[in-house]
Amino acid sequence: MFADIAKIFIKSGKGGNGHVSFRRELFVPCGGPDGGDGGKGGDIIVEVDKGKNTLEDFRNRQKYVATPGEEGGGKRMHGKNGKDLVLKVPEGTIIRDFETKKVIADMSGENQRIVLLKGGKGGLGNMHFATPSMQAPKFAQPGQDAREIWVQLELRVIADVGLVGLPNVGKSTILSMCSNARPEIANYHFTTLTPHLGVVGLKGDRSFVMADIPGLIEGASEGVGLGHEFLRHIERCKVLIHVVDASGCEGRDPVEDIKTINEEIEKYDPDILKKPMIIACNKTDLIIDEQDSDSAVTRIKEIYEPQGVKVFAISAATNTGLRDLLEAAWTYVEEAGAKEVEVYESEVDLETLGHKEQLEIEYKRLDANTFSVEGPKIEKMLGYTNLQVEKGFEFFQRFMDEQGVIKQLKKMGIQEGDTIKIYGHTFEYYDTDAYEEGDMESAIEQAFPKRHQAKKNGEEEE
Ligand SMILES: Nc1nc2c(ncn2[C@@H]2O[C@H](COP(=O)(O)OP(=O)(O)OP(=O)(O)O)[C@@H](O)[C@H]2O)c(=O)[nH]1
Ligand SMILES: [Mg+2]
């Protein structure tokens, strides 16, 4: 099975919940809060593994889930962090959001390792929420949600030189003769179904990477067969060696074959034709009279050499003419050297990738100055929180901020002093970003006039 494209589901670990507990000691009937923090959920990490050249693993297994963080414990115990999950991919793998097809990351060049989905942060235990005015906080922070997304992995081979041509012309044979790669070679079409890479060594420490790309056929650019998948690999090669069967032993005309392939490449992406190309006329060992003015090699030379394309007569089977071919390829590779392969920019915000849409939160504008915010999650959080105290209020406010509620309300045009209704509670809206430290105090004072009065009178709450 051809495996250079795969669809997988990834999910990071949810953060562990903060814990609610109180110290129990002999002779101390009511100890302080000692609920520990939840552990962080595991990340989904993607790493380049240079030893890999297919995405086959991802065809066999589709779901990848990192472990969640554990809940905090009593006695200030921190919950165990979830384990990260590392996906190993071949270099040149492009990761896309399956739904939008936007590029998330391109594992090429400098990008060798990336945290794709962050695990949820652990929630704070109730030990953090004790204040002089509230010594027994019965709430703790829930861990952050896991993130999940379906992604598409696409492999684009990164090689200096790509061998292109129709099936059975001897591309794999060439690669195996010039490098330590061992692609399968057989006398039938479509022997090679995945690109193979090999390092070609030349005299004096010179080397380049050559890719044997599966045979292209007419209609490849329209997706006949797996043409599109194969053409994709050519995009990143710096130099192309166009291989033809010059013996015509399959009854084809190699001149026509070159045209066919070039047309397919052009339809797919005309820019590819701007890359330096060399023509390798293979299987010349089968030609009886090479000097024949009507021979394929002669005709190809007549057409292409005036266009500045180098043409080599070779025989991969008998290792004839390969060295000159490789030297010519090297010259082009060296010239192209400075030009780095194009690395795709990420088109998504990794910070929010895979965040579940907060569909559960429902926003309504009741009138010009009143908004309502509801949803199970918010309701649950309200239950957790003691809004009667400053700390609790701040805590709830932070939660609303984290959930993007404030951002959403701003989008809806909320103004200073507007009212937010949440399950029977009424809040006045103050833009906390607009306040300095001291001003915040007075904003809270306005929101909690009763409490501040109490403070002024020197009374303790609770
Ligand atoms: N006589 C002769 N046969 C060759 C030569 N090069 C390759 N062959 C034979 O041609 C057949 C196809 O060779 P491959 O290297 O598998 O061809 P390919 O271009 O990789 O084919 P696909 O993977 O199907 O695209 C095999 O039987 C090879 O032994 C050559 O120079 N001379
Ligand atoms: Mg092959």
XYZ file of C-alpha atoms and ligand atoms in Angstrom:
495
model
C 0.000 0.000 0.000
C 1.234 3.425 -0.873
C 1.763 5.226 2.390
C 2.795 8.783 2.025
C -0.470 10.223 3.140
C -2.386 9.388 6.299
C -5.247 10.665 8.391
C -4.937 10.407 12.139
C -6.713 11.567 15.255
C -4.605 13.119 17.981
C -5.598 14.126 21.467
C -3.508 15.562 24.260
C -4.034 14.729 27.924
C -6.565 16.623 29.992
C -5.124 18.473 32.972
C -5.772 16.848 36.341
C -8.277 18.598 38.589
C -7.141 20.485 41.630
C -8.059 18.696 44.824
C -10.235 19.817 47.707
C -9.193 18.560 51.117
C -8.415 19.809 54.607
C -5.627 18.980 56.979
C -6.502 16.417 59.587
C -4.328 16.321 62.614
C -4.708 15.027 66.081
C -6.145 17.741 68.312
C -6.733 19.999 65.315
C -10.389 19.619 64.473
C -10.430 21.889 61.458
C -7.141 22.049 59.600
C -6.471 24.406 56.714
C -7.012 23.473 53.071
C -4.340 21.139 51.752
C -5.699 20.008 48.368
C -2.826 19.695 45.894
C -2.661 20.712 42.252
C -3.611 18.478 39.369
C -0.905 17.144 37.063
C -0.379 18.473 33.559
C -1.820 16.438 30.700
C 0.606 14.860 28.237
C 1.513 16.721 25.041
C 1.288 15.375 21.519
C 4.730 15.893 20.056
C 5.889 15.273 16.509
C 9.511 14.480 15.835
C 11.486 13.852 12.667
C 13.038 10.414 12.447
C 15.674 10.409 9.715
C 15.522 6.637 9.489
C 11.956 6.711 8.233
C 10.776 7.259 4.708
C 7.114 6.358 4.737
C 4.040 7.123 6.814
C 3.130 3.472 6.928
C 2.920 3.354 10.735
C 0.115 5.867 10.620
C -1.885 3.752 8.240
C -1.888 0.899 10.710
C -2.885 2.933 13.724
C -5.171 5.939 13.560
C -5.699 7.197 17.104
C -3.052 8.764 19.263
C -3.976 9.923 22.741
C -1.603 11.214 25.401
C -2.358 10.382 29.031
C -4.243 12.847 31.238
C -2.760 14.437 34.336
C -3.907 12.942 37.614
C -5.967 14.812 40.161
C -4.096 16.442 43.005
C -4.227 14.725 46.374
C -4.557 15.565 50.010
C -1.546 16.779 51.999
C -0.651 19.129 49.139
C 0.166 16.215 46.875
C 0.707 17.185 43.255
C -1.082 14.934 40.781
C 1.141 12.944 38.428
C 1.735 14.563 35.048
C 0.412 12.721 32.004
C 2.945 11.141 29.647
C 3.702 12.905 26.383
C 3.122 10.991 23.198
C 5.813 11.358 20.542
C 4.940 10.643 16.921
C 7.944 9.897 14.734
C 7.602 11.010 11.161
C 9.923 11.098 8.176
C 11.556 14.389 7.334
C 9.427 16.364 4.897
C 6.113 15.460 6.514
C 3.521 18.183 6.259
C 0.859 18.205 8.935
C -2.496 19.707 7.984
C -5.754 20.282 9.752
C -7.824 17.567 8.114
C -10.955 19.644 7.987
C -9.593 22.934 6.656
C -6.474 21.474 5.007
C -4.506 24.378 6.479
C -0.843 23.713 7.140
C -0.165 23.222 10.833
C 3.504 22.382 10.528
C 6.035 21.342 7.951
C 8.574 18.975 9.422
C 11.391 20.092 7.156
C 14.553 22.109 7.526
C 14.855 23.512 11.027
C 11.560 22.057 12.187
C 12.632 18.772 13.672
C 10.412 18.689 16.723
C 7.175 20.390 17.559
C 4.603 20.296 20.328
C 1.470 19.913 18.266
C -1.163 19.748 20.975
C -0.407 20.947 24.448
C -1.677 18.913 27.343
C -4.144 20.708 29.631
C -2.685 22.521 32.620
C -3.439 20.985 35.959
C -5.950 22.851 38.130
C -4.880 24.483 41.386
C -5.796 22.686 44.581
C -7.838 24.406 47.253
C -4.674 25.098 49.265
C -4.158 28.121 47.016
C -7.469 29.684 47.777
C -7.312 30.262 51.495
C -7.463 33.903 52.510
C -7.791 35.482 55.921
C -11.416 36.030 55.122
C -12.069 32.548 53.773
C -10.150 29.860 55.531
C -12.020 26.854 54.260
C -12.323 27.182 50.487
C -14.378 24.278 49.242
C -13.445 24.761 45.640
C -10.489 23.949 43.482
C -9.701 24.646 39.886
C -10.635 22.037 37.289
C -7.847 20.899 34.983
C -7.790 22.328 31.494
C -9.478 20.341 28.767
C -7.648 18.042 26.440
C -7.237 19.205 22.865
C -8.063 17.049 19.918
C -8.026 17.244 16.163
C -7.959 15.109 13.041
C -4.852 15.813 11.043
C -3.575 14.793 7.659
C 0.033 13.789 7.311
C 1.588 14.190 3.903
C 5.060 13.169 2.987
C 7.085 15.153 0.547
C 10.404 13.613 -0.123
C 13.289 15.970 0.308
C 16.048 15.036 -2.035
C 18.620 16.878 -4.093
C 17.958 14.867 -7.202
C 14.768 13.126 -8.249
C 14.569 10.302 -10.786
C 11.419 10.687 -12.837
C 9.999 8.782 -15.740
C 7.473 6.222 -16.877
C 7.264 2.877 -15.109
C 9.857 0.226 -15.819
C 12.460 2.524 -17.381
C 15.070 1.635 -14.767
C 14.827 4.366 -12.114
C 15.196 1.963 -9.212
C 18.050 0.214 -10.936
C 19.899 3.522 -11.255
C 19.416 4.358 -7.586
C 20.565 0.931 -6.478
C 23.689 1.148 -8.656
C 24.722 4.539 -7.316
C 23.818 4.306 -3.644
C 23.304 1.904 -0.812
C 19.524 2.118 -1.207
C 17.898 -1.178 -2.154
C 14.612 -0.450 -3.871
C 12.822 -3.379 -5.413
C 13.614 -3.905 -9.071
C 11.448 -5.967 -11.374
C 10.472 -6.165 -14.958
C 6.918 -4.934 -14.582
C 5.224 -1.587 -14.216
C 4.688 0.025 -10.811
C 7.254 -2.039 -8.994
C 8.087 0.941 -6.820
C 5.169 2.357 -4.875
C 6.935 4.544 -2.347
C 9.793 6.919 -2.933
C 13.192 5.623 -1.911
C 16.137 7.742 -0.948
C 19.800 6.995 -1.331
C 22.981 8.902 -0.709
C 25.149 9.096 -3.788
C 28.824 9.443 -2.991
C 31.210 11.003 -5.472
C 34.987 11.282 -5.403
C 36.374 13.633 -2.768
C 33.769 13.750 -0.072
C 30.999 14.988 -2.340
C 27.555 13.524 -1.946
C 23.910 14.223 -2.603
C 20.578 12.596 -1.873
C 18.786 10.979 -4.774
C 15.134 9.909 -4.783
C 13.651 7.112 -6.818
C 10.113 8.258 -7.446
C 7.414 5.801 -8.529
C 6.707 5.747 -12.251
C 4.498 8.471 -13.669
C 1.889 7.824 -16.303
C -0.192 9.871 -18.662
C -2.985 11.545 -16.718
C -0.910 11.635 -13.541
C -1.628 15.321 -13.061
C -5.351 14.607 -13.109
C -4.875 12.012 -10.457
C -4.902 8.955 -12.671
C -3.432 6.212 -10.558
C -1.539 7.762 -7.729
C 0.003 10.367 -9.976
C -0.737 13.306 -7.743
C 0.923 11.691 -4.808
C 4.060 11.093 -6.829
C 4.197 14.488 -8.458
C 4.110 16.006 -4.995
C 7.539 14.550 -4.271
C 9.113 16.115 -7.300
C 8.249 19.570 -6.036
C 11.048 19.558 -3.545
C 13.882 18.079 -5.562
C 16.459 20.575 -6.753
C 17.384 18.687 -9.884
C 15.472 16.172 -11.968
C 16.914 13.271 -13.904
C 14.436 12.280 -16.514
C 14.919 8.586 -17.260
C 13.730 7.021 -20.503
C 14.012 3.566 -21.946
C 16.090 4.321 -25.013
C 15.954 0.754 -26.295
C 12.300 1.118 -27.088
C 11.981 -2.504 -26.005
C 8.453 -1.928 -24.835
C 7.542 -0.529 -28.206
C 7.344 3.049 -27.025
C 9.009 6.106 -28.452
C 11.202 7.704 -25.777
C 10.891 11.129 -27.408
C 7.139 10.956 -26.936
C 7.632 9.662 -23.390
C 9.633 12.728 -22.393
C 6.903 14.960 -23.766
C 4.220 13.022 -21.935
C 5.948 13.316 -18.593
C 6.797 16.986 -19.070
C 3.187 17.721 -19.897
C 2.008 16.028 -16.747
C 4.536 17.939 -14.672
C 3.543 21.198 -16.296
C -0.146 20.613 -15.629
C 0.624 19.839 -12.018
C 2.954 22.786 -11.404
C 4.727 24.612 -14.227
C 7.372 25.877 -11.809
C 8.802 22.389 -11.579
C 9.900 22.639 -15.195
C 12.147 25.546 -14.232
C 14.316 23.183 -12.254
C 17.464 21.925 -13.962
C 16.753 18.710 -15.814
C 19.028 16.052 -17.211
C 17.908 13.300 -19.562
C 19.204 9.799 -18.976
C 18.685 7.470 -21.910
C 18.794 4.107 -20.186
C 19.041 0.494 -21.352
C 21.485 1.411 -24.099
C 23.013 -2.039 -23.673
C 19.999 -3.306 -25.587
C 20.620 -1.016 -28.547
C 22.439 -2.756 -31.361
C 23.623 0.228 -33.370
C 24.132 3.261 -31.176
C 25.483 5.406 -33.956
C 22.287 4.940 -35.914
C 21.236 8.436 -36.873
C 17.660 7.397 -36.309
C 18.322 6.001 -32.806
C 16.361 7.380 -29.902
C 19.486 8.752 -28.237
C 20.419 10.709 -31.339
C 16.950 12.138 -31.740
C 16.703 13.123 -28.083
C 20.077 14.830 -28.271
C 19.014 16.709 -31.392
C 15.910 18.031 -29.708
C 17.094 18.713 -26.189
C 20.756 19.652 -26.348
C 19.998 22.891 -28.258
C 17.649 23.747 -25.363
C 20.571 23.420 -22.969
C 19.457 20.081 -21.540
C 22.258 17.581 -21.025
C 21.581 14.121 -22.433
C 23.439 11.004 -21.304
C 23.391 7.561 -22.809
C 23.643 5.058 -19.972
C 23.029 1.501 -19.017
C 22.182 1.056 -15.384
C 22.316 -2.703 -15.703
C 25.899 -2.714 -16.903
C 26.930 0.394 -14.955
C 27.840 2.321 -18.077
C 27.809 6.084 -18.253
C 26.515 6.527 -14.726
C 29.505 8.435 -13.442
C 29.193 11.214 -16.016
C 25.480 11.444 -15.326
C 26.066 11.827 -11.600
C 28.805 14.405 -12.090
C 26.429 16.502 -14.181
C 23.748 16.159 -11.525
C 26.246 17.227 -8.898
C 27.068 20.403 -10.813
C 23.427 21.423 -10.742
C 22.963 20.421 -7.123
C 25.903 22.592 -6.192
C 24.519 25.546 -8.144
C 21.130 25.133 -6.515
C 22.749 24.576 -3.144
C 22.093 27.999 -1.756
C 18.421 27.831 -2.625
C 16.828 26.051 0.290
C 13.813 23.847 -0.265
C 10.627 25.699 0.347
C 9.315 25.113 3.835
C 5.626 25.762 4.332
C 4.678 28.343 6.920
C 2.177 27.346 9.535
C -1.283 28.731 8.831
C -2.779 28.035 12.219
C -2.301 29.258 15.760
C -0.640 26.440 17.655
C -1.679 28.024 20.941
C -5.333 27.322 20.278
C -5.067 24.322 17.969
C -7.451 21.530 18.860
C -9.206 23.567 21.512
C -12.748 22.350 21.516
C -15.053 25.064 20.325
C -16.779 26.356 23.393
C -20.143 25.576 21.909
C -21.422 24.824 25.335
C -21.264 28.495 26.158
C -24.224 30.440 24.935
C -24.134 34.197 24.639
C -27.169 36.411 24.372
C -27.636 40.115 24.203
C -30.736 40.764 26.259
C -30.809 44.511 25.596
C -28.389 47.289 24.728
C -26.490 47.000 27.998
C -27.260 43.516 29.221
C -25.664 40.258 28.193
C -26.317 36.760 29.364
C -23.756 33.974 29.423
C -24.795 30.413 30.102
C -23.547 26.909 29.639
C -23.012 23.725 31.644
C -19.354 24.429 32.194
C -20.030 27.883 33.558
C -22.800 26.600 35.723
C -20.490 23.989 37.143
C -17.821 26.566 37.838
C -20.317 28.800 39.582
C -21.058 25.894 41.871
C -17.370 25.606 42.656
C -16.888 29.222 43.444
C -17.744 31.365 46.385
C -18.622 34.644 44.750
C -19.222 36.377 48.010
C -15.534 36.884 48.560
C -13.003 38.777 46.553
C -10.736 35.808 45.973
C -13.608 33.734 44.727
C -14.775 36.513 42.479
C -11.295 36.995 41.069
C -11.014 33.281 40.559
C -14.276 33.161 38.670
C -13.273 36.155 36.626
C -10.018 34.498 35.666
C -11.902 31.383 34.666
C -14.218 33.398 32.445
C -11.201 35.032 30.884
C -9.513 31.678 30.242
C -12.650 30.353 28.628
C -12.608 33.270 26.225
C -15.888 34.631 27.589
C -14.611 38.161 28.023
C -13.111 38.125 24.552
C -16.401 36.973 23.084
C -18.362 39.625 24.965
C -15.944 42.272 23.753
C -16.577 41.062 20.231
C -20.277 41.503 20.853
C -19.549 45.062 21.874
C -19.801 45.034 25.641
C -19.031 48.404 27.240
C -17.770 49.473 30.644
C -20.544 49.331 33.167
C -22.750 46.936 31.159
C -24.434 44.070 32.937
C -23.612 40.397 32.568
C -26.186 37.890 33.797
C -25.022 34.415 34.622
C -27.522 31.991 36.117
C -29.245 34.540 38.288
C -26.037 36.342 39.249
C -25.595 39.854 37.996
C -22.178 41.280 37.324
C -21.152 44.690 36.242
C -18.556 44.605 33.488
C -15.211 46.284 33.983
C -12.443 45.955 31.489
C -9.680 44.666 33.744
C -7.081 45.262 31.028
C -7.842 48.944 31.216
C -7.121 49.189 34.938
C -3.885 49.645 36.774
C -3.321 47.647 39.933
C -4.854 50.249 42.215
C -7.820 50.927 39.989
C -8.661 47.257 40.061
C -9.258 47.590 43.766
C -11.808 50.252 43.209
C -13.436 48.268 40.428
C -13.853 45.375 42.811
C -15.041 47.761 45.441
C -17.785 48.825 43.122
C -18.659 45.270 42.303
C -18.706 44.315 45.968
C -19.848 47.322 47.871
C -21.080 45.206 50.755
C -17.841 43.492 51.351
C -15.882 46.688 51.298
C -18.195 48.224 53.737
C -17.588 45.262 55.962
C -13.873 45.725 55.647
C -14.157 49.372 56.513
C -16.076 48.551 59.624
C -13.256 46.264 60.600
C -15.466 43.192 60.505
C -14.281 39.784 59.334
C -16.283 37.880 56.809
C -17.247 34.241 57.301
N 18.833 -4.366 -20.154
C 18.665 -3.460 -19.221
N 17.668 -3.629 -18.336
C 17.511 -2.707 -17.377
C 18.334 -1.560 -17.267
N 17.935 -0.827 -16.218
C 16.874 -1.484 -15.696
N 16.603 -2.599 -16.383
C 15.533 -3.578 -16.141
O 14.289 -2.951 -16.351
C 13.325 -3.437 -15.438
C 12.713 -2.292 -14.650
O 13.689 -1.691 -13.826
P 13.310 -0.839 -12.537
O 14.585 -0.245 -12.049
O 12.544 -1.676 -11.613
O 12.398 0.245 -13.219
P 11.606 1.475 -12.550
O 11.762 2.630 -13.440
O 12.072 1.632 -11.153
O 10.111 0.938 -12.597
P 8.860 1.345 -11.674
O 9.297 1.197 -10.265
O 7.819 0.381 -12.067
O 8.514 2.748 -12.037
C 14.056 -4.442 -14.555
O 13.838 -5.727 -15.037
C 15.504 -4.054 -14.705
O 16.379 -5.146 -14.506
C 19.409 -1.437 -18.246
O 20.197 -0.497 -18.229
N 19.504 -2.404 -19.182
Mg 11.109 1.365 -9.440
